[in-house]
């Protein structure tokens, strides 16, 4: 699969590890790694770092207005997205399945 220029805001599932098949939102990327959040255990303040080859990218994104509010990894933004918003987006996506 060819990776897009940026994957931030896409839904993804884990292909490997103890969290296999769990749904996340990609909240950051750095080299060969992505940062994943589920809004519950893996929050925006401490996202899960995972190699790109260990995730399955889903061709669906969270709304653009939420993506634009995502802070840089490790920083606090004034208009930062709350974990509840990430949780809600994942819940809405899972309803479609």
GROMACS .gro file of C-alpha atoms in nm:
model
   97
    1UNK     CA    1   0.000   0.000   0.000
    2UNK     CA    2   0.124   0.347  -0.083
    3UNK     CA    3   0.119   0.593   0.205
    4UNK     CA    4  -0.034   0.934   0.156
    5UNK     CA    5   0.169   1.247   0.216
    6UNK     CA    6   0.017   1.278   0.561
    7UNK     CA    7  -0.183   1.019   0.746
    8UNK     CA    8  -0.288   1.244   1.033
    9UNK     CA    9  -0.662   1.224   1.091
   10UNK     CA   10  -0.709   0.881   0.932
   11UNK     CA   11  -0.855   0.587   1.114
   12UNK     CA   12  -0.625   0.287   1.146
   13UNK     CA   13  -0.632  -0.058   1.299
   14UNK     CA   14  -0.342  -0.237   1.458
   15UNK     CA   15  -0.214  -0.539   1.262
   16UNK     CA   16   0.028  -0.664   1.528
   17UNK     CA   17   0.081  -0.666   1.901
   18UNK     CA   18  -0.149  -0.711   2.198
   19UNK     CA   19  -0.382  -0.445   2.057
   20UNK     CA   20  -0.438  -0.629   1.726
   21UNK     CA   21  -0.757  -0.517   1.542
   22UNK     CA   22  -0.811  -0.219   1.774
   23UNK     CA   23  -0.926   0.102   1.605
   24UNK     CA   24  -0.729   0.425   1.651
   25UNK     CA   25  -0.700   0.772   1.501
   26UNK     CA   26  -0.358   0.876   1.369
   27UNK     CA   27  -0.267   1.196   1.555
   28UNK     CA   28   0.094   1.232   1.444
   29UNK     CA   29   0.368   1.083   1.234
   30UNK     CA   30   0.745   1.089   1.245
   31UNK     CA   31   0.960   0.898   0.998
   32UNK     CA   32   0.862   0.531   1.000
   33UNK     CA   33   0.637   0.574   1.305
   34UNK     CA   34   0.284   0.699   1.365
   35UNK     CA   35   0.122   0.813   1.689
   36UNK     CA   36  -0.219   0.664   1.761
   37UNK     CA   37  -0.492   0.770   2.000
   38UNK     CA   38  -0.817   0.603   2.101
   39UNK     CA   39  -0.920   0.879   2.343
   40UNK     CA   40  -0.942   0.628   2.627
   41UNK     CA   41  -0.626   0.437   2.716
   42UNK     CA   42  -0.405   0.604   2.459
   43UNK     CA   43  -0.481   0.970   2.503
   44UNK     CA   44  -0.364   1.268   2.301
   45UNK     CA   45  -0.121   1.349   2.582
   46UNK     CA   46   0.041   1.004   2.559
   47UNK     CA   47  -0.037   0.844   2.220
   48UNK     CA   48   0.078   0.498   2.118
   49UNK     CA   49   0.389   0.497   1.899
   50UNK     CA   50   0.372   0.225   1.634
   51UNK     CA   51   0.557   0.143   1.314
   52UNK     CA   52   0.368   0.216   0.993
   53UNK     CA   53   0.405  -0.145   0.880
   54UNK     CA   54   0.213  -0.258   1.190
   55UNK     CA   55  -0.104  -0.063   1.114
   56UNK     CA   56  -0.377  -0.098   0.854
   57UNK     CA   57  -0.475   0.242   0.721
   58UNK     CA   58  -0.850   0.292   0.675
   59UNK     CA   59  -0.963   0.514   0.391
   60UNK     CA   60  -1.176   0.730   0.621
   61UNK     CA   61  -1.087   1.041   0.817
   62UNK     CA   62  -1.214   1.240   1.112
   63UNK     CA   63  -1.366   1.581   1.023
   64UNK     CA   64  -1.125   1.847   0.894
   65UNK     CA   65  -1.207   2.093   1.175
   66UNK     CA   66  -1.085   1.840   1.432
   67UNK     CA   67  -0.769   1.761   1.234
   68UNK     CA   68  -0.683   2.131   1.220
   69UNK     CA   69  -0.708   2.153   1.600
   70UNK     CA   70  -0.475   1.859   1.665
   71UNK     CA   71  -0.170   1.986   1.857
   72UNK     CA   72   0.183   1.881   1.772
   73UNK     CA   73   0.286   1.568   1.964
   74UNK     CA   74   0.399   1.660   2.314
   75UNK     CA   75   0.264   2.016   2.311
   76UNK     CA   76  -0.044   2.167   2.468
   77UNK     CA   77  -0.266   2.364   2.233
   78UNK     CA   78  -0.516   2.629   2.339
   79UNK     CA   79  -0.777   2.498   2.094
   80UNK     CA   80  -0.656   2.142   2.135
   81UNK     CA   81  -0.882   1.850   2.062
   82UNK     CA   82  -1.015   1.670   2.368
   83UNK     CA   83  -0.987   1.295   2.411
   84UNK     CA   84  -1.367   1.274   2.420
   85UNK     CA   85  -1.380   1.403   2.061
   86UNK     CA   86  -1.144   1.126   1.944
   87UNK     CA   87  -1.348   0.867   2.135
   88UNK     CA   88  -1.669   0.998   1.978
   89UNK     CA   89  -1.526   0.985   1.624
   90UNK     CA   90  -1.413   0.624   1.671
   91UNK     CA   91  -1.756   0.533   1.810
   92UNK     CA   92  -1.928   0.692   1.509
   93UNK     CA   93  -1.698   0.506   1.269
   94UNK     CA   94  -1.761   0.173   1.445
   95UNK     CA   95  -2.139   0.224   1.407
   96UNK     CA   96  -2.091   0.221   1.029
   97UNK     CA   97  -1.938  -0.127   1.031
   0.00000   0.00000   0.00000
